[in-house]
mmCIF file of C-alpha atoms and ligand atoms in Angstrom:
data_model
loop_
_atom_site.group_PDB
_atom_site.id
_atom_site.type_symbol
_atom_site.label_atom_id
_atom_site.label_comp_id
_atom_site.label_asym_id
_atom_site.label_seq_id
_atom_site.Cartn_x
_atom_site.Cartn_y
_atom_site.Cartn_z
ATOM 1 C CA MET E 89 3.239 -33.726 -23.686
ATOM 2 C CA ASP E 90 6.684 -34.722 -23.576
ATOM 3 C CA GLN E 91 9.376 -34.364 -20.897
ATOM 4 C CA THR E 92 11.101 -31.238 -22.303
ATOM 5 C CA MET E 93 7.705 -29.373 -22.738
ATOM 6 C CA LYS E 94 6.921 -30.234 -19.265
ATOM 7 C CA LYS E 95 10.166 -29.011 -17.833
ATOM 8 C CA ILE E 96 9.660 -25.856 -19.836
ATOM 9 C CA LEU E 97 6.441 -25.353 -18.337
ATOM 10 C CA ILE E 98 7.223 -25.932 -14.873
ATOM 11 C CA LEU E 99 10.428 -23.490 -15.372
ATOM 12 C CA ALA E 100 7.987 -21.055 -16.605
ATOM 13 C CA ALA E 101 5.698 -21.315 -13.652
ATOM 14 C CA VAL E 102 8.542 -21.118 -11.142
ATOM 15 C CA PHE E 103 10.037 -18.079 -13.015
ATOM 16 C CA GLY E 104 6.733 -16.435 -13.325
ATOM 17 C CA PHE E 105 5.975 -16.804 -9.748
ATOM 18 C CA ALA E 106 9.366 -15.317 -8.815
ATOM 19 C CA ALA E 107 8.666 -12.287 -11.075
ATOM 20 C CA ALA E 108 5.325 -11.520 -9.322
ATOM 21 C CA TYR E 109 6.856 -11.843 -6.027
ATOM 22 C CA THR E 110 9.714 -9.451 -6.593
ATOM 23 C CA ALA E 111 7.252 -6.911 -8.391
ATOM 24 C CA GLY E 112 5.882 -6.525 -5.098
ATOM 25 C CA ALA E 113 7.905 -3.680 -3.998
ATOM 26 C CA ALA E 114 8.023 -1.755 -7.417
ATOM 27 C CA GLU E 115 4.124 -2.234 -7.709
ATOM 28 C CA ALA E 116 3.580 -0.813 -4.294
ATOM 29 C CA LYS E 117 5.429 2.215 -5.217
ATOM 30 C CA GLU E 118 3.506 2.522 -8.327
ATOM 31 C CA ASN E 119 0.118 2.375 -6.508
ATOM 32 C CA TRP E 120 1.495 4.470 -3.693
ATOM 33 C CA ASP E 121 1.996 7.119 -6.752
ATOM 34 C CA ASN E 122 -1.096 6.787 -8.288
ATOM 35 C CA LEU E 123 -3.803 6.270 -5.384
ATOM 36 C CA CYS E 124 -2.124 7.667 -2.313
ATOM 37 C CA ALA E 125 0.300 10.554 -3.112
ATOM 38 C CA LYS E 126 -2.513 13.058 -3.975
ATOM 39 C CA CYS E 127 -3.185 13.084 -0.047
ATOM 40 C CA HIS E 128 -0.173 11.742 1.588
ATOM 41 C CA GLY E 129 2.400 13.258 -0.919
ATOM 42 C CA ALA E 130 4.946 11.183 -3.109
ATOM 43 C CA ASP E 131 7.139 11.190 -0.060
ATOM 44 C CA GLY E 132 4.596 10.387 2.657
ATOM 45 C CA ALA E 133 4.987 13.819 4.433
ATOM 46 C CA GLY E 134 1.165 14.755 3.882
ATOM 47 C CA GLN E 135 2.113 18.090 2.417
ATOM 48 C CA THR E 136 -0.460 18.466 -0.377
ATOM 49 C CA LYS E 137 -3.533 20.244 -0.547
ATOM 50 C CA MET E 138 -5.794 17.298 0.149
ATOM 51 C CA GLY E 139 -3.577 16.355 2.897
ATOM 52 C CA ALA E 140 -3.579 19.695 4.673
ATOM 53 C CA LYS E 141 -7.545 19.796 4.412
ATOM 54 C CA LEU E 142 -7.981 16.156 5.931
ATOM 55 C CA GLY E 143 -5.326 16.347 8.329
ATOM 56 C CA CYS E 144 -2.701 13.743 6.979
ATOM 57 C CA LYS E 145 0.180 12.769 9.304
ATOM 58 C CA ASP E 146 3.696 12.980 8.436
ATOM 59 C CA PHE E 147 4.680 9.430 7.677
ATOM 60 C CA THR E 148 8.367 10.419 7.382
ATOM 61 C CA ASP E 149 8.285 11.090 11.276
ATOM 62 C CA ALA E 150 9.334 8.439 13.327
ATOM 63 C CA LYS E 151 6.802 9.022 15.973
ATOM 64 C CA VAL E 152 3.922 9.034 13.523
ATOM 65 C CA GLN E 153 5.231 5.606 12.176
ATOM 66 C CA ALA E 154 5.429 4.271 15.469
ATOM 67 C CA ASP E 155 1.527 4.529 15.789
ATOM 68 C CA ILE E 156 0.930 3.003 12.473
ATOM 69 C CA LYS E 157 0.130 -0.598 13.309
ATOM 70 C CA ASP E 158 0.070 -2.743 10.370
ATOM 71 C CA ASP E 159 -3.190 -4.326 11.245
ATOM 72 C CA ALA E 160 -5.092 -1.251 11.808
ATOM 73 C CA ALA E 161 -3.573 0.349 8.611
ATOM 74 C CA PHE E 162 -4.684 -2.802 6.405
ATOM 75 C CA LYS E 163 -8.138 -2.202 7.953
ATOM 76 C CA ALA E 164 -8.250 1.378 7.007
ATOM 77 C CA LEU E 165 -7.271 0.624 3.502
ATOM 78 C CA LYS E 166 -9.501 -2.380 3.044
ATOM 79 C CA GLU E 167 -12.692 -0.841 4.770
ATOM 80 C CA GLY E 168 -11.958 2.831 4.701
ATOM 81 C CA LEU E 169 -11.141 5.264 7.614
ATOM 82 C CA LYS E 170 -13.352 7.632 9.207
ATOM 83 C CA ASN E 171 -12.811 10.406 11.875
ATOM 84 C CA ASP E 172 -14.569 10.535 14.998
ATOM 85 C CA ASP E 173 -17.378 12.812 13.714
ATOM 86 C CA GLY E 174 -17.902 10.082 10.992
ATOM 87 C CA LYS E 175 -16.277 11.927 8.080
ATOM 88 C CA THR E 176 -14.352 9.900 5.601
ATOM 89 C CA LEU E 177 -10.834 10.254 5.532
ATOM 90 C CA MET E 178 -9.975 7.593 3.170
ATOM 91 C CA LYS E 179 -12.484 5.434 1.050
ATOM 92 C CA PRO E 180 -12.250 1.775 1.072
ATOM 93 C CA PHE E 181 -9.566 0.561 -1.833
ATOM 94 C CA ASP E 182 -11.649 -1.940 -3.313
ATOM 95 C CA ALA E 183 -9.658 -2.625 -6.408
ATOM 96 C CA LEU E 184 -6.521 -3.669 -4.399
ATOM 97 C CA SER E 185 -6.072 -7.142 -3.452
ATOM 98 C CA ASP E 186 -5.040 -8.005 -0.093
ATOM 99 C CA ASP E 187 -1.366 -8.612 -0.952
ATOM 100 C CA GLU E 188 -1.346 -5.192 -2.750
ATOM 101 C CA ILE E 189 -2.487 -3.804 0.549
ATOM 102 C CA LYS E 190 -0.178 -5.538 2.695
ATOM 103 C CA ALA E 191 2.606 -4.459 0.123
ATOM 104 C CA LEU E 192 1.477 -0.712 0.692
ATOM 105 C CA VAL E 193 1.467 -0.774 4.437
ATOM 106 C CA ALA E 194 5.071 -2.216 4.102
ATOM 107 C CA TYR E 195 5.961 0.678 1.483
ATOM 108 C CA VAL E 196 4.393 3.143 4.037
ATOM 109 C CA HIS E 197 6.769 2.074 6.563
ATOM 110 C CA THR E 198 9.782 2.788 4.190
ATOM 111 C CA LEU E 199 8.749 6.259 3.850
ATOM 112 C CA LYS E 200 10.341 6.771 7.492
ATOM 113 C CA LYS E 201 13.209 9.108 7.504
HETATM 114 C C1 HEC G 19 -8.352 11.294 0.082
HETATM 115 C C2 HEC G 19 -7.044 11.399 0.862
HETATM 116 C C3 HEC G 19 -6.407 10.132 0.938
HETATM 117 C C4 HEC G 19 -6.008 9.271 0.016
HETATM 118 C C5 HEC G 19 -6.283 9.178 -1.386
HETATM 119 C C6 HEC G 19 -5.424 8.179 1.017
HETATM 120 N N1 HEC G 19 -5.301 8.440 2.169
HETATM 121 FE FE1 HEC G 19 -4.440 7.422 3.775
HETATM 122 N N2 HEC G 19 -5.137 8.761 5.101
HETATM 123 C C7 HEC G 19 -5.605 10.113 4.869
HETATM 124 C C8 HEC G 19 -6.174 10.636 5.989
HETATM 125 C C9 HEC G 19 -6.661 12.101 6.055
HETATM 126 C C10 HEC G 19 -5.701 9.723 7.119
HETATM 127 C C11 HEC G 19 -5.813 10.224 8.731
HETATM 128 C C12 HEC G 19 -4.548 10.917 9.242
HETATM 129 C C13 HEC G 19 -3.194 10.244 9.041
HETATM 130 O O1 HEC G 19 -3.108 9.148 9.634
HETATM 131 O O2 HEC G 19 -2.497 10.427 8.344
HETATM 132 C C14 HEC G 19 -5.022 8.706 6.614
HETATM 133 C C15 HEC G 19 -4.473 7.665 7.199
HETATM 134 C C16 HEC G 19 -3.735 6.609 6.739
HETATM 135 C C17 HEC G 19 -2.879 5.670 7.295
HETATM 136 C C18 HEC G 19 -2.826 5.649 8.655
HETATM 137 C C19 HEC G 19 -3.608 4.483 9.080
HETATM 138 C C20 HEC G 19 -3.639 4.147 10.703
HETATM 139 O O3 HEC G 19 -4.111 3.058 11.022
HETATM 140 O O4 HEC G 19 -3.156 5.011 11.580
HETATM 141 C C21 HEC G 19 -2.198 4.809 6.416
HETATM 142 C C22 HEC G 19 -1.185 3.742 6.707
HETATM 143 C C23 HEC G 19 -2.785 5.318 4.989
HETATM 144 N N3 HEC G 19 -3.403 6.519 5.234
HETATM 145 C C24 HEC G 19 -2.247 4.763 3.811
HETATM 146 C C25 HEC G 19 -2.574 5.333 2.853
HETATM 147 C C26 HEC G 19 -2.533 4.568 1.556
HETATM 148 C C27 HEC G 19 -1.277 3.221 1.453
HETATM 149 C C28 HEC G 19 -2.947 4.871 0.429
HETATM 150 C C29 HEC G 19 -3.381 4.627 -0.983
HETATM 151 C C30 HEC G 19 -3.566 3.346 -1.437
HETATM 152 C C31 HEC G 19 -3.943 6.233 1.015
HETATM 153 N N4 HEC G 19 -3.733 6.425 2.332
HETATM 154 C C32 HEC G 19 -4.642 6.989 0.341
HETATM 155 C C33 HEC G 19 -6.034 10.308 3.511
HETATM 156 C C34 HEC G 19 -5.951 9.582 2.421
#
């Protein structure tokens, strides 16, 4: 491999990484809209049929936001969430990577009004 080729490959790797990194926020919104909005609502207020049935809180409310701890939210998405009676509120999101879950937790915080 000659020097120019090597440089091109290194640049491609660097830019590829940067693109993947900045895609985080946009990807989180996409995941939110696809996986979460049917219960929590696109705006996070939880004003959906499922949200009302399951008791989704209003994520636009600063008081509710103050109770959402990143580690607990991460665990809820990774392992699922049940209420005190053992009824499933959220299933584990197995298809999401840890980074995707972290990006979603960060996204949830942006829903605060
Ligand atoms: C089947 C309906 C449903 C879906 C789909 C759903 N949730 Fe939930 N979620 C709930 C319910 C019900 C609760 C418990 C009440 C509350 O905190 O709003 C909850 C709680 C949460 C909490 C609070 C956890 C805590 O520790 O207090 C977060 C954060 C959250 N959901 C994020 C998400 C994200 C992100 C997605 C999409 C990947 C998602 N939810 C998908 C129903 C759902």
